[in-house]
Coordinates of C-alpha atoms and ligand atoms in Angstrom, one line a residue:
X1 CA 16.7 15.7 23.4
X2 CA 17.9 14.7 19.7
X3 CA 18.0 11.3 18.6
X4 CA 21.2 10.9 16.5
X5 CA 19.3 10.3 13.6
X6 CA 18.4 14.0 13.9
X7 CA 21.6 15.0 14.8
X8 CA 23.9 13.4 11.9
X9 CA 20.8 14.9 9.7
X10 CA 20.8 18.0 11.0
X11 CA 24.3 18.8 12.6
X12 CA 25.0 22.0 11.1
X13 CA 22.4 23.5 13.3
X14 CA 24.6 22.1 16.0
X15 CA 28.1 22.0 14.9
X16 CA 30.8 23.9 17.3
X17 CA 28.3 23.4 19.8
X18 CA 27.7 21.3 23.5
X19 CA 25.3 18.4 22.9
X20 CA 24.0 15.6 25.0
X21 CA 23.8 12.1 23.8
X22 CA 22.5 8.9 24.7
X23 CA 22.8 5.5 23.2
X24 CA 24.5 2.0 23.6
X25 CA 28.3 1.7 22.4
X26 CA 28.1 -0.6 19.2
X27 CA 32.3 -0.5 19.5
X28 CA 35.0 1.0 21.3
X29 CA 38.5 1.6 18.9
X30 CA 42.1 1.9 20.6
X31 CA 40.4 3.5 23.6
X32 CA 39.4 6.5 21.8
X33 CA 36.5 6.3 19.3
X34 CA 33.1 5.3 20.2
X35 CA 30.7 3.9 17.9
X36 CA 27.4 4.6 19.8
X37 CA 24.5 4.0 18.3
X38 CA 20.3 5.1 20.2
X39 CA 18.0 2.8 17.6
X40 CA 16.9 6.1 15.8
X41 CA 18.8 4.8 12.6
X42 CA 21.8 1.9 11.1
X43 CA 24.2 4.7 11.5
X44 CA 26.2 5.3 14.4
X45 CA 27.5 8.5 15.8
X46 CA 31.3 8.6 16.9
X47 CA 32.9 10.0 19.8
X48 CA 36.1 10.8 20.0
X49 CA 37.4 10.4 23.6
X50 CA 40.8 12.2 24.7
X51 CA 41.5 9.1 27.4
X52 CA 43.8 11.3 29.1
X53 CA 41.6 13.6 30.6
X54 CA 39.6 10.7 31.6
X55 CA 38.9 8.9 34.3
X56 CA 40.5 5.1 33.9
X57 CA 37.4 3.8 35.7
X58 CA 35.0 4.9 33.1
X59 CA 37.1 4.2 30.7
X60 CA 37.5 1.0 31.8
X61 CA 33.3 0.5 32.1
X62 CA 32.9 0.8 28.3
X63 CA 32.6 -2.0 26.0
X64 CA 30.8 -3.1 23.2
X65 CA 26.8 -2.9 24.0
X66 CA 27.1 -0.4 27.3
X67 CA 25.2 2.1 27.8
X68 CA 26.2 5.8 28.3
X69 CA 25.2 9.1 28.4
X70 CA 27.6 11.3 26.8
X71 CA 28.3 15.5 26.7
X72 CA 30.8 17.0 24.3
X73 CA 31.3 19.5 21.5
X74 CA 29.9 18.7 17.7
X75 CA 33.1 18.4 15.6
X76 CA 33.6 18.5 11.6
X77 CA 34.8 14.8 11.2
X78 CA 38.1 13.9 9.9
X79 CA 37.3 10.1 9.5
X80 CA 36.0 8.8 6.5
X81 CA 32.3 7.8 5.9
X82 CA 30.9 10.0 8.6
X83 CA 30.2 14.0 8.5
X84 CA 30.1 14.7 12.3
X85 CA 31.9 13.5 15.8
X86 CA 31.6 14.3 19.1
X87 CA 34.6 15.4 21.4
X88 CA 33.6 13.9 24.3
X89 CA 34.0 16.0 27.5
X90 CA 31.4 14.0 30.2
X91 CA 31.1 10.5 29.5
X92 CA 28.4 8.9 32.2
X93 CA 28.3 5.3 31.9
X94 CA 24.5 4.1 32.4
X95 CA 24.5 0.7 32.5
X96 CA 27.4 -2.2 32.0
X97 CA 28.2 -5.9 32.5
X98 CA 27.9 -7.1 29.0
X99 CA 30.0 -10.4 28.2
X100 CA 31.8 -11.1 25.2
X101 CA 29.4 -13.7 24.3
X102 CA 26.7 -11.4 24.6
X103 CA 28.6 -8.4 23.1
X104 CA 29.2 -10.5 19.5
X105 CA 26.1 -11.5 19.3
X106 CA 24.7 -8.0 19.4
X107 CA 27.1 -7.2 16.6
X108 CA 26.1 -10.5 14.5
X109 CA 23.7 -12.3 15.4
X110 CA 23.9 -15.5 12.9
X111 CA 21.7 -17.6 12.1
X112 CA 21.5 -20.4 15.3
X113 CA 21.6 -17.0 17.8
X114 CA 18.2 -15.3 15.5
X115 CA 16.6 -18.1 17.2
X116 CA 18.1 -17.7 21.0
X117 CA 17.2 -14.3 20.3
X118 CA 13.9 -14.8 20.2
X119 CA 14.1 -15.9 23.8
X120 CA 16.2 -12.8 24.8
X121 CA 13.8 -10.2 24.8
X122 CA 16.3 -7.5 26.0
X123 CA 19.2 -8.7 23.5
X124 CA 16.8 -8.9 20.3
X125 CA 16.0 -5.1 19.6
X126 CA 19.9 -4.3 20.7
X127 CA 21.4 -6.2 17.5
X128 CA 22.0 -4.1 14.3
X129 CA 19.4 -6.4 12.2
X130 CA 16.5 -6.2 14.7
X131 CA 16.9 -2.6 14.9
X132 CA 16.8 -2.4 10.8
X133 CA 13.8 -5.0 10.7
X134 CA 11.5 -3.0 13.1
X135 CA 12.5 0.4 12.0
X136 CA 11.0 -0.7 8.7
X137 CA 8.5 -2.7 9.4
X138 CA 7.2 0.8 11.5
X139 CA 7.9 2.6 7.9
X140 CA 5.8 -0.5 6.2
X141 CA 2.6 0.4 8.7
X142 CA 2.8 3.8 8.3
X143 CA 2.7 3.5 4.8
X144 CA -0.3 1.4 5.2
X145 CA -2.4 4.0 7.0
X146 CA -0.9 6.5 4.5
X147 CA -2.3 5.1 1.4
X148 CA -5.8 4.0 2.8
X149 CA -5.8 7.8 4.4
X150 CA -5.2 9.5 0.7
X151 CA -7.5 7.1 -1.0
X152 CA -10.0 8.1 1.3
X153 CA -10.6 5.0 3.6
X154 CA -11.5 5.2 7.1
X155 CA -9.7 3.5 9.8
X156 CA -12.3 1.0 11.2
X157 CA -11.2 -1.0 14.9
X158 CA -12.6 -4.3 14.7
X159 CA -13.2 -6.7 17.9
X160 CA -10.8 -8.8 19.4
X161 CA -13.1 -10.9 21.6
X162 CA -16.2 -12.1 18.9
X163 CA -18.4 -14.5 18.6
X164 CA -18.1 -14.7 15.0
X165 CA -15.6 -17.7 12.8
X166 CA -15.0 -14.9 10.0
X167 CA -13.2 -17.4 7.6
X168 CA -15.2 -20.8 8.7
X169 CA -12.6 -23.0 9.3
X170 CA -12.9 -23.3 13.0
X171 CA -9.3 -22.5 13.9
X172 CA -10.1 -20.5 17.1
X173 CA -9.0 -19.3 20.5
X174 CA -11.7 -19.3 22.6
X175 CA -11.8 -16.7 25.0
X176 CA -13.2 -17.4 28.5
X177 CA -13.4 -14.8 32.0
X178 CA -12.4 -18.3 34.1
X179 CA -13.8 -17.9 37.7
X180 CA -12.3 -21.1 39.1
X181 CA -14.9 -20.8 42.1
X182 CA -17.9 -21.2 39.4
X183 CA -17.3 -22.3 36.5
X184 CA -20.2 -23.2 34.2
X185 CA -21.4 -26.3 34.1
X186 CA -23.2 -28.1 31.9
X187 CA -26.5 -30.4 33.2
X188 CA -23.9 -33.6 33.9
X189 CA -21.4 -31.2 36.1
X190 CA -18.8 -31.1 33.3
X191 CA -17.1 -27.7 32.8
X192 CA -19.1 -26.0 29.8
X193 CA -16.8 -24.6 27.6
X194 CA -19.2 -23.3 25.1
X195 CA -20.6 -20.9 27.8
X196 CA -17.2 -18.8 28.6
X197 CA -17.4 -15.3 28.1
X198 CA -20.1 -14.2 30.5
X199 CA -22.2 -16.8 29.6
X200 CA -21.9 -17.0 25.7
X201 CA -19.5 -18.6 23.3
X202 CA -16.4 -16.0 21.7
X203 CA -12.8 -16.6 20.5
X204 CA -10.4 -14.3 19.6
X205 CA -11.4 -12.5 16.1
X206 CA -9.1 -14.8 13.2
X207 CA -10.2 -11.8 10.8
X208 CA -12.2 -8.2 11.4
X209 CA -13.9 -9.1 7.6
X210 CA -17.2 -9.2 8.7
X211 CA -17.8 -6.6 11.1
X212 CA -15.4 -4.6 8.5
X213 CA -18.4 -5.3 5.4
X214 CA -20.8 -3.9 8.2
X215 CA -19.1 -1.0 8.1
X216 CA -18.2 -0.2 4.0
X217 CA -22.3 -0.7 3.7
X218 CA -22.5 2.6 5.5
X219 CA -18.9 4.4 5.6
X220 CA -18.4 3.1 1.6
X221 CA -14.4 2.8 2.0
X222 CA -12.5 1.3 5.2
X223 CA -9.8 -0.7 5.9
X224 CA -9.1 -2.5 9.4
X225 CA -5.3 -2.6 10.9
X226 CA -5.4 -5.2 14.1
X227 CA -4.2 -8.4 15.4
X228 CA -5.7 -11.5 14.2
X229 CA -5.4 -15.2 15.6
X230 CA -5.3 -18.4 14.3
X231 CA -5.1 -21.7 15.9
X232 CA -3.6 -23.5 13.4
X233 CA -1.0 -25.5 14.6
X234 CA 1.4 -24.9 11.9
X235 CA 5.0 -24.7 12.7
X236 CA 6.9 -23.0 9.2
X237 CA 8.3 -20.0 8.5
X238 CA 5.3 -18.3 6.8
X239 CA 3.0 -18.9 10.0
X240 CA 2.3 -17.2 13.4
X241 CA -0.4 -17.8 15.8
X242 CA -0.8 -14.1 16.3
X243 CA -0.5 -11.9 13.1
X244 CA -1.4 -8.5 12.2
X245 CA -4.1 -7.7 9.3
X246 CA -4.7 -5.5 7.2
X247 CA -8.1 -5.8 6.0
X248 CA -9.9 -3.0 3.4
X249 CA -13.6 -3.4 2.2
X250 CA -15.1 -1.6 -0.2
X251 CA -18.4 -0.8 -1.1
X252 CA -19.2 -1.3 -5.2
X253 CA -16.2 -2.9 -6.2
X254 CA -16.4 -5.9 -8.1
X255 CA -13.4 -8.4 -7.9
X256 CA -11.5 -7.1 -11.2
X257 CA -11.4 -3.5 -8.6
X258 CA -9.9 -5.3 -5.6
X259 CA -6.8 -6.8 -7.5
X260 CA -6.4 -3.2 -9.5
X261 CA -6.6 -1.5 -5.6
X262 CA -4.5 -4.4 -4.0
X263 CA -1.5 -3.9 -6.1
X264 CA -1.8 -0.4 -6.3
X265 CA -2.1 -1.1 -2.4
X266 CA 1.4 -3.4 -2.4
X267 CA 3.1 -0.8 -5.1
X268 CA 2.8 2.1 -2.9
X269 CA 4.2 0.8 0.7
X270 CA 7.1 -0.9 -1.2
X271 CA 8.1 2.4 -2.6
X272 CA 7.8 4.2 0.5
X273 CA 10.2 1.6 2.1
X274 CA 12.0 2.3 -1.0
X275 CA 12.5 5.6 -0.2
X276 CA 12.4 6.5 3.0
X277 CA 14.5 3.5 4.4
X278 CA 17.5 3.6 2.4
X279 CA 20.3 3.1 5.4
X280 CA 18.2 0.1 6.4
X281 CA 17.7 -1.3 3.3
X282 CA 21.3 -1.0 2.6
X283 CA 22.1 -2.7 5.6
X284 CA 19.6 -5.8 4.7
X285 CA 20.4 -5.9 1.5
X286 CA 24.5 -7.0 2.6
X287 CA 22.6 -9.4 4.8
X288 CA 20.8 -10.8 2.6
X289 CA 23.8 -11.2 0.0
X290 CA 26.1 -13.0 2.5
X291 CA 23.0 -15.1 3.7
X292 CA 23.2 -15.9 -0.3
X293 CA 26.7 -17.0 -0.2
X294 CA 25.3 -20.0 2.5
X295 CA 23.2 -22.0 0.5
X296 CA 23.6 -24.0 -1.9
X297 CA 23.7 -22.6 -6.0
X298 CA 20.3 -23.6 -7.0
X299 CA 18.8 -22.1 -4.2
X300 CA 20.2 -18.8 -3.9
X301 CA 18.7 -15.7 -5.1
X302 CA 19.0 -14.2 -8.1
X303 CA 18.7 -10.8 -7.4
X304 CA 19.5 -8.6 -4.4
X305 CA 17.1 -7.5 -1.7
X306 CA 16.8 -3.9 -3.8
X307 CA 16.4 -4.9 -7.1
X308 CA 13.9 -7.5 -6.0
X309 CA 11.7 -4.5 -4.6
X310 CA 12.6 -2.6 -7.7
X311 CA 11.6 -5.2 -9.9
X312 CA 8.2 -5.6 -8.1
X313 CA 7.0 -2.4 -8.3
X314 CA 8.1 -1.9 -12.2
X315 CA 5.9 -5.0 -14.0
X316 CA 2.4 -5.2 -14.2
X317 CA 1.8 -8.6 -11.9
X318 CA 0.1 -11.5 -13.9
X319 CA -3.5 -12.0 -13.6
X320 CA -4.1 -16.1 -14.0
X321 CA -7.5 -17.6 -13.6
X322 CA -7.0 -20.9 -11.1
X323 CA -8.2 -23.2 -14.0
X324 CA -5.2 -21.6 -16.2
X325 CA -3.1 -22.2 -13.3
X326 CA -4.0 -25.7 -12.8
X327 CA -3.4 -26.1 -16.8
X328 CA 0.3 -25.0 -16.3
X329 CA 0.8 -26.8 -13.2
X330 CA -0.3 -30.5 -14.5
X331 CA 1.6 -29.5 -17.6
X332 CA 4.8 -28.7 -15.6
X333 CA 7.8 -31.0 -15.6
X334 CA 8.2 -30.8 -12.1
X335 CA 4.4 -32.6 -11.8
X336 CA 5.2 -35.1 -14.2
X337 CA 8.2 -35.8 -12.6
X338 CA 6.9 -36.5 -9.6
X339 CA 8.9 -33.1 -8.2
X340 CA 6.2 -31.9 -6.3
X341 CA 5.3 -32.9 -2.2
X342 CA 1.6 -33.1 -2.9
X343 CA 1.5 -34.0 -6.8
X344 CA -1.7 -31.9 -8.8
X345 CA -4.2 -34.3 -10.2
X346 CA -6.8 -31.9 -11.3
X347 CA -9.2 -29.2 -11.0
X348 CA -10.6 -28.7 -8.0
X349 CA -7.1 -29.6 -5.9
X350 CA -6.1 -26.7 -3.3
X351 CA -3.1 -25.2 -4.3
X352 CA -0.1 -25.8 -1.8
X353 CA 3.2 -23.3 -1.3
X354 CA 5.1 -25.2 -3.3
X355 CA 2.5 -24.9 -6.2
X356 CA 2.5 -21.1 -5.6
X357 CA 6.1 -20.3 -5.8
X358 CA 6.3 -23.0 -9.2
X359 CA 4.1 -20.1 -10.8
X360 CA 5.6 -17.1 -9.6
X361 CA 9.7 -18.1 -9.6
X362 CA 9.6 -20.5 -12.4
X363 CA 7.0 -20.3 -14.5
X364 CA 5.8 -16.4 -14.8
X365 CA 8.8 -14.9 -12.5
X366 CA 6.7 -12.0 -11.1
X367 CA 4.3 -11.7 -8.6
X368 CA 1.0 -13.6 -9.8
X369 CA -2.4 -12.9 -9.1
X370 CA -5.0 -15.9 -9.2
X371 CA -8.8 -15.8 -9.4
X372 CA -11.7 -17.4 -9.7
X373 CA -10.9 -20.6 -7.2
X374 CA -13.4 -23.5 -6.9
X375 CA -16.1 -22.8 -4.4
X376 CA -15.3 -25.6 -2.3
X377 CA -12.0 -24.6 -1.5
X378 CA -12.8 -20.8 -0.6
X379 CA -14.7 -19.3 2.4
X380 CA -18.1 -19.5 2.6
X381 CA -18.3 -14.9 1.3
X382 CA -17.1 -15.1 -1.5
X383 CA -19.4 -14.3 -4.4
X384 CA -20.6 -17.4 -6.6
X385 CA -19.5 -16.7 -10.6
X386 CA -21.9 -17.8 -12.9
X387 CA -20.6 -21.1 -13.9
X388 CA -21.8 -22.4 -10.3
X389 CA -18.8 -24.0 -10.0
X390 CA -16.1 -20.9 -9.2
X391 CA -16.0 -17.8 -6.6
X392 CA -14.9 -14.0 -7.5
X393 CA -11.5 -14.9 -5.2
X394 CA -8.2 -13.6 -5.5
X395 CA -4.9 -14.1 -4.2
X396 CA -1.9 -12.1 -4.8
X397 CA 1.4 -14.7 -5.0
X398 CA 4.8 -13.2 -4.1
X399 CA 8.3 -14.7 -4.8
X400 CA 9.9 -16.3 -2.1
X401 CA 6.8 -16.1 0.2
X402 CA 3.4 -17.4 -1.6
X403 CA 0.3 -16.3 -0.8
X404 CA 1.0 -12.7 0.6
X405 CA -3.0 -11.2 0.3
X406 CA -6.0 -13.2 -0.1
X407 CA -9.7 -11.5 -1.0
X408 CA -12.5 -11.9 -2.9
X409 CA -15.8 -10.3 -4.5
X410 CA -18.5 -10.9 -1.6
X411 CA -21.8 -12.8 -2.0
X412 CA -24.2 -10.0 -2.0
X413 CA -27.3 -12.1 -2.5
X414 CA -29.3 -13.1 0.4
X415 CA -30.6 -16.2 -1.1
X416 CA -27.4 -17.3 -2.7
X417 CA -25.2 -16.6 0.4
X418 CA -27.8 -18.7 2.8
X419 CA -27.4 -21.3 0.1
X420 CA -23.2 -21.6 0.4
X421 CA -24.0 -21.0 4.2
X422 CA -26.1 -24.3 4.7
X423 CA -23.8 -26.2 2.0
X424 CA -20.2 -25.0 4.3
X425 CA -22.2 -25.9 7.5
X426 CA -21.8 -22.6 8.9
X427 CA -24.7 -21.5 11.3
X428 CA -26.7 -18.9 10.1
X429 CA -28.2 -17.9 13.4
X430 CA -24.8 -17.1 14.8
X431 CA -24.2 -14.6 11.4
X432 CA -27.5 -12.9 11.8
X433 CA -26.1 -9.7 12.4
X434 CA -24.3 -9.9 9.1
X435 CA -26.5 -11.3 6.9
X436 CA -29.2 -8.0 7.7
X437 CA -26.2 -6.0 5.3
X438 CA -28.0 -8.5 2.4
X439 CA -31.5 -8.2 3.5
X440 CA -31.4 -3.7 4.0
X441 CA -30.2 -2.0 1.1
X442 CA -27.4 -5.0 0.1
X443 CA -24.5 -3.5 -2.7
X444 CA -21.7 -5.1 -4.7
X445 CA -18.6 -5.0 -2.7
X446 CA -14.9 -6.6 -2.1
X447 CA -12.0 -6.6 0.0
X448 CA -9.1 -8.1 0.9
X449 CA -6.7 -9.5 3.5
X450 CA -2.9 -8.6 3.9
X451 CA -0.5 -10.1 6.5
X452 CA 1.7 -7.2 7.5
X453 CA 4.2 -9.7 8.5
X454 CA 4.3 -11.8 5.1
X455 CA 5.0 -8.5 3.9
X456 CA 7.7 -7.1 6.3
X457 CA 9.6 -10.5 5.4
X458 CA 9.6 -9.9 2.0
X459 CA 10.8 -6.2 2.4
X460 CA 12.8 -6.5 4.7
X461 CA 14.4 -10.6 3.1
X462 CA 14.4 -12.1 6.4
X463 CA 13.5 -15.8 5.8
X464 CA 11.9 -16.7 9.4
X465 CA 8.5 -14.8 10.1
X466 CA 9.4 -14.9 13.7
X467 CA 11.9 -12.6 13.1
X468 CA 10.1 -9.6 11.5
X469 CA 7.4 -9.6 14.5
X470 CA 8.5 -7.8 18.0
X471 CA 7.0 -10.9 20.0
X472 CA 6.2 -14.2 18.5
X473 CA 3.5 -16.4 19.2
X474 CA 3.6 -19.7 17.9
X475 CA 2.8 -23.1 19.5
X476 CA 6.3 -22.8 21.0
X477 CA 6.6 -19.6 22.1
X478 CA 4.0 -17.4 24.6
X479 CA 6.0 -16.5 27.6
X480 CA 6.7 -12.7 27.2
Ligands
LIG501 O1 -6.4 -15.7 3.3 P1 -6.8 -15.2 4.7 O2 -7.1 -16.3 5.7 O3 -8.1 -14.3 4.4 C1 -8.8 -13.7 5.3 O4 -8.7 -13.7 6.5 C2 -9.9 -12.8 4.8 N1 -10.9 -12.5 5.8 C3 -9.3 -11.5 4.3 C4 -10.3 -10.6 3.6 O5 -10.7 -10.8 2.6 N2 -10.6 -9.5 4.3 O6 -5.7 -14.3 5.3 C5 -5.3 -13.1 4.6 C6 -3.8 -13.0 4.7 C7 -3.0 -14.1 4.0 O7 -2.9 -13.8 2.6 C8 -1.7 -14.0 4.7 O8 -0.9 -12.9 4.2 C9 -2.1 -13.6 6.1 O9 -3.3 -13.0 6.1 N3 -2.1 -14.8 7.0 C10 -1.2 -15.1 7.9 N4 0.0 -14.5 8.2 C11 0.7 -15.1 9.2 N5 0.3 -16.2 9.9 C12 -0.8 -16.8 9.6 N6 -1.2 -17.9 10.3 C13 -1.6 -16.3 8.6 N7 -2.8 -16.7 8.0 C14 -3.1 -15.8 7.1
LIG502 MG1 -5.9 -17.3 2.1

């Protein structure tokens, strides 16, 4: 079987020839040409169908969105804007009852239907724009494993079920094997939720970090690729309950290392969407230009999908310290004018979206990388600068999303690392097993964290991360 993606690529190999197709009809013309598209690619095959030598029944089954299996002879195409046809000989209709309702909305979905769509699992990979969306953010993954496999990283899986808080900030799913008949109680008869999985305490994994360091002190490169949970119960468009990670750590880098290897990192999959997703692209790019046209002036974007992506991977991106940062930001006119939702007051404030996308579509207009954040507002790994006051943290800023990676140098000291342990109140004797890579043979080393879906939105200039994941979870949404 050929997909037509194959087929429109290839067709020479089967021009004059019998071929069998499958696919859903994306349009059906004055009774005669088929659109049909199978989900290989944006592009649509045609088939021409002679309706006299047809059957008015089947003929009469085909609408926008059906389903068919066709036979017929590969043709040089006449039409404009397509090499190849089919001359349709057997037309088996698989599958029907579409309504118009349903049918336009797998043409265009707009912008109230991405959200029914969400709720239609069947409908949502039909439509044009899913289809484009996951076919690149597949291409966006694969580049992923690409890059780490020809910089030499090994793939590392990383739990799901652990009993570890990687980042510290207690925003968990706990994970429990309920028995309903006998359940474990705690001395007053209460259910004991701290003893669920067989006995012990877990939660789904928010981050594979620290089992991740375990392995770069003995594999030296690795990157984790996995879903990651976080029970934060924040409803925006930059937020999902259950996200998908990538995570590298590598033994004897120092932070300066991690920002050169995550923009190489970033550089590299954009360009492979670049150019090995063109059609899509294309296609997103028109989407994202009449999306454009909605909005008001001010807030519409001043470059297309394409040339953003272009323009990305042509600059250097700035480096900013967070004290530099906070300089420009109290300095703005939008802080003194009392602009901002959460207004900066000085060093040491956590830096909200709205801060983020100030330095990186006003002030600088490229992507931004920050480092060096106050200790109190980073996790508890991060490696301690000298001044006692900073940590070796990054985090790479994109336009129109924010925070798109966050990493850091880690605290390779024992001593020091117990120290910001016992000051962040996170238990030591939970972490044992990861604070033995400080006490045997401990090494400088960094990594970072990228959120495959923060990424497929900007790619792919969706505005909704609900969109650019197959299945959404979010406070409101867990049913399939
Ligand atoms: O900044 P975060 O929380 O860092 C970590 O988890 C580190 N352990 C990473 C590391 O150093 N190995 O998350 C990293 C990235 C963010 O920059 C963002 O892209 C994404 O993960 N992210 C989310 N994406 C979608 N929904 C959420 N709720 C997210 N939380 C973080
Ligand atoms: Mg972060």
């Amino acid at each position: 079987k050929q997909t037509i993606k194959e087929i429109l690529k290839d067709y020479k190999k089967v021009l004059h020839h019998d071929i069998t197709v499958y696919g859903w009809v994306r349009s059906f013309r004055a009774n005669r040409f088929i659109a049909l598209n199978d989900g290989s690619t944006i592009n649509n095959l045609q088939i021409v169908v002679d309706f006299e030598n047809f059957d008015e029944e089947i003929i009469k089954n085909i609408s926008t969105a059906s389903s068919l299996k066709v036979i017929g002879e590969v043709v040089e195409s006449q039409g404009a804007g397509q090499s190849v046809e089919i001359v349709a000989k057997k037309i088996i209709v698989l599958g029907d009852n579409f309504t118009e309702e349903l049918q336009s909305t797998i043409l265009q979905p707009k912008k109230h239907s991405l959200e029914k769509l969400r709720e239609q699992a069947h409908l949502r990979f039909r439509t044009n724009l899913f289809g484009a969306v996951f076919r690149v953010r597949h291409a966006v993954s694969f580049a992923v494993h690409s890059f780490f496999n020809k910089n030499q990283f090994f793939y590392i899986n990383t739990p799901v079920i652990t009993g570890a808080d990687a980042e510290g900030a207690g925003e968990m799913f706990g994970v429990t094997n309920f028995d309903l008949n006998n359940m474990p109680r705690t001395e007053e008869g209460e259910i004991d939720f701290a003893q669920d999985f067989f006995g012990k305490k877990t939660n789904l994994t928010v981050s594979g970090q620290l089992e991740g360091e375990t392995a770069a002190m003995g594999l030296g490169r690795i990157y984790t690729f996995g879903p990651t949970f976080r029970a934060e119960n924040s409803n925006t468009t930059r937020h999902l309950a259950e996200f998908w990670m990538i995570e590298p750590e590598v033994a004897f880098n120092n932070l300066e290392d991690n920002i050169d290897l995550a923009e190489d990192f970033l550089k590299y999959v954009i360009q492979y969407v670049l150019d090995n997703c063109k059609d899509d692209l294309e296609f997103l790019d028109k989407r994202f230009e009449e999306e454009q046209k909605t909005k008001p002036e001010k807030e519409r974007a001043k470059e297309g999908l394409i040339e953003k992506l272009g323009n990305v991977i042509a600059k250097r991106f700035k480096r900013v310290s967070y004290t530099e940062a906070i300089e420009i930001l109290l300095n703005s006119k939008e802080n003194k004018k009392g602009k901002f939702v959460y207004p900066v007051e000085s060093w040491g404030a956590d830096l909200q979206s709205e801060h983020e996308r100030y330095l990186v579509e006003k002030h600088f207009e490229c992507p931004v990388v920050l480092f060096d954040y106050p200790k109190e507002i980073k996790a508890f790994y991060m490696k301690l600068n000298e001044d006692n006051k900073t940590v070796a943290a990054m985090d790479v800023l994109f336009p129109g999303i924010g925070e798109i990676i966050g990493g850091s140098e880690r605290e390779a000291r024992l001593d020091v690392l117990k120290q910001k342990m016992a000051d962040m109140h996170v238990d030591e004797h939970e972490l044992w097993w990861y604070l033995d890579t400080r006490k045997f043979g401990s090494v400088p080393h960094a990594g970072f964290g990228l959120g495959l879906e923060r990424l497929v939105l900007f790619v792919t200039g969706m505005t909704n991360i609900r969109d650019v994941i197959p299945f959404p979870r979010t406070p409101k949404s867990a049913e399939f």
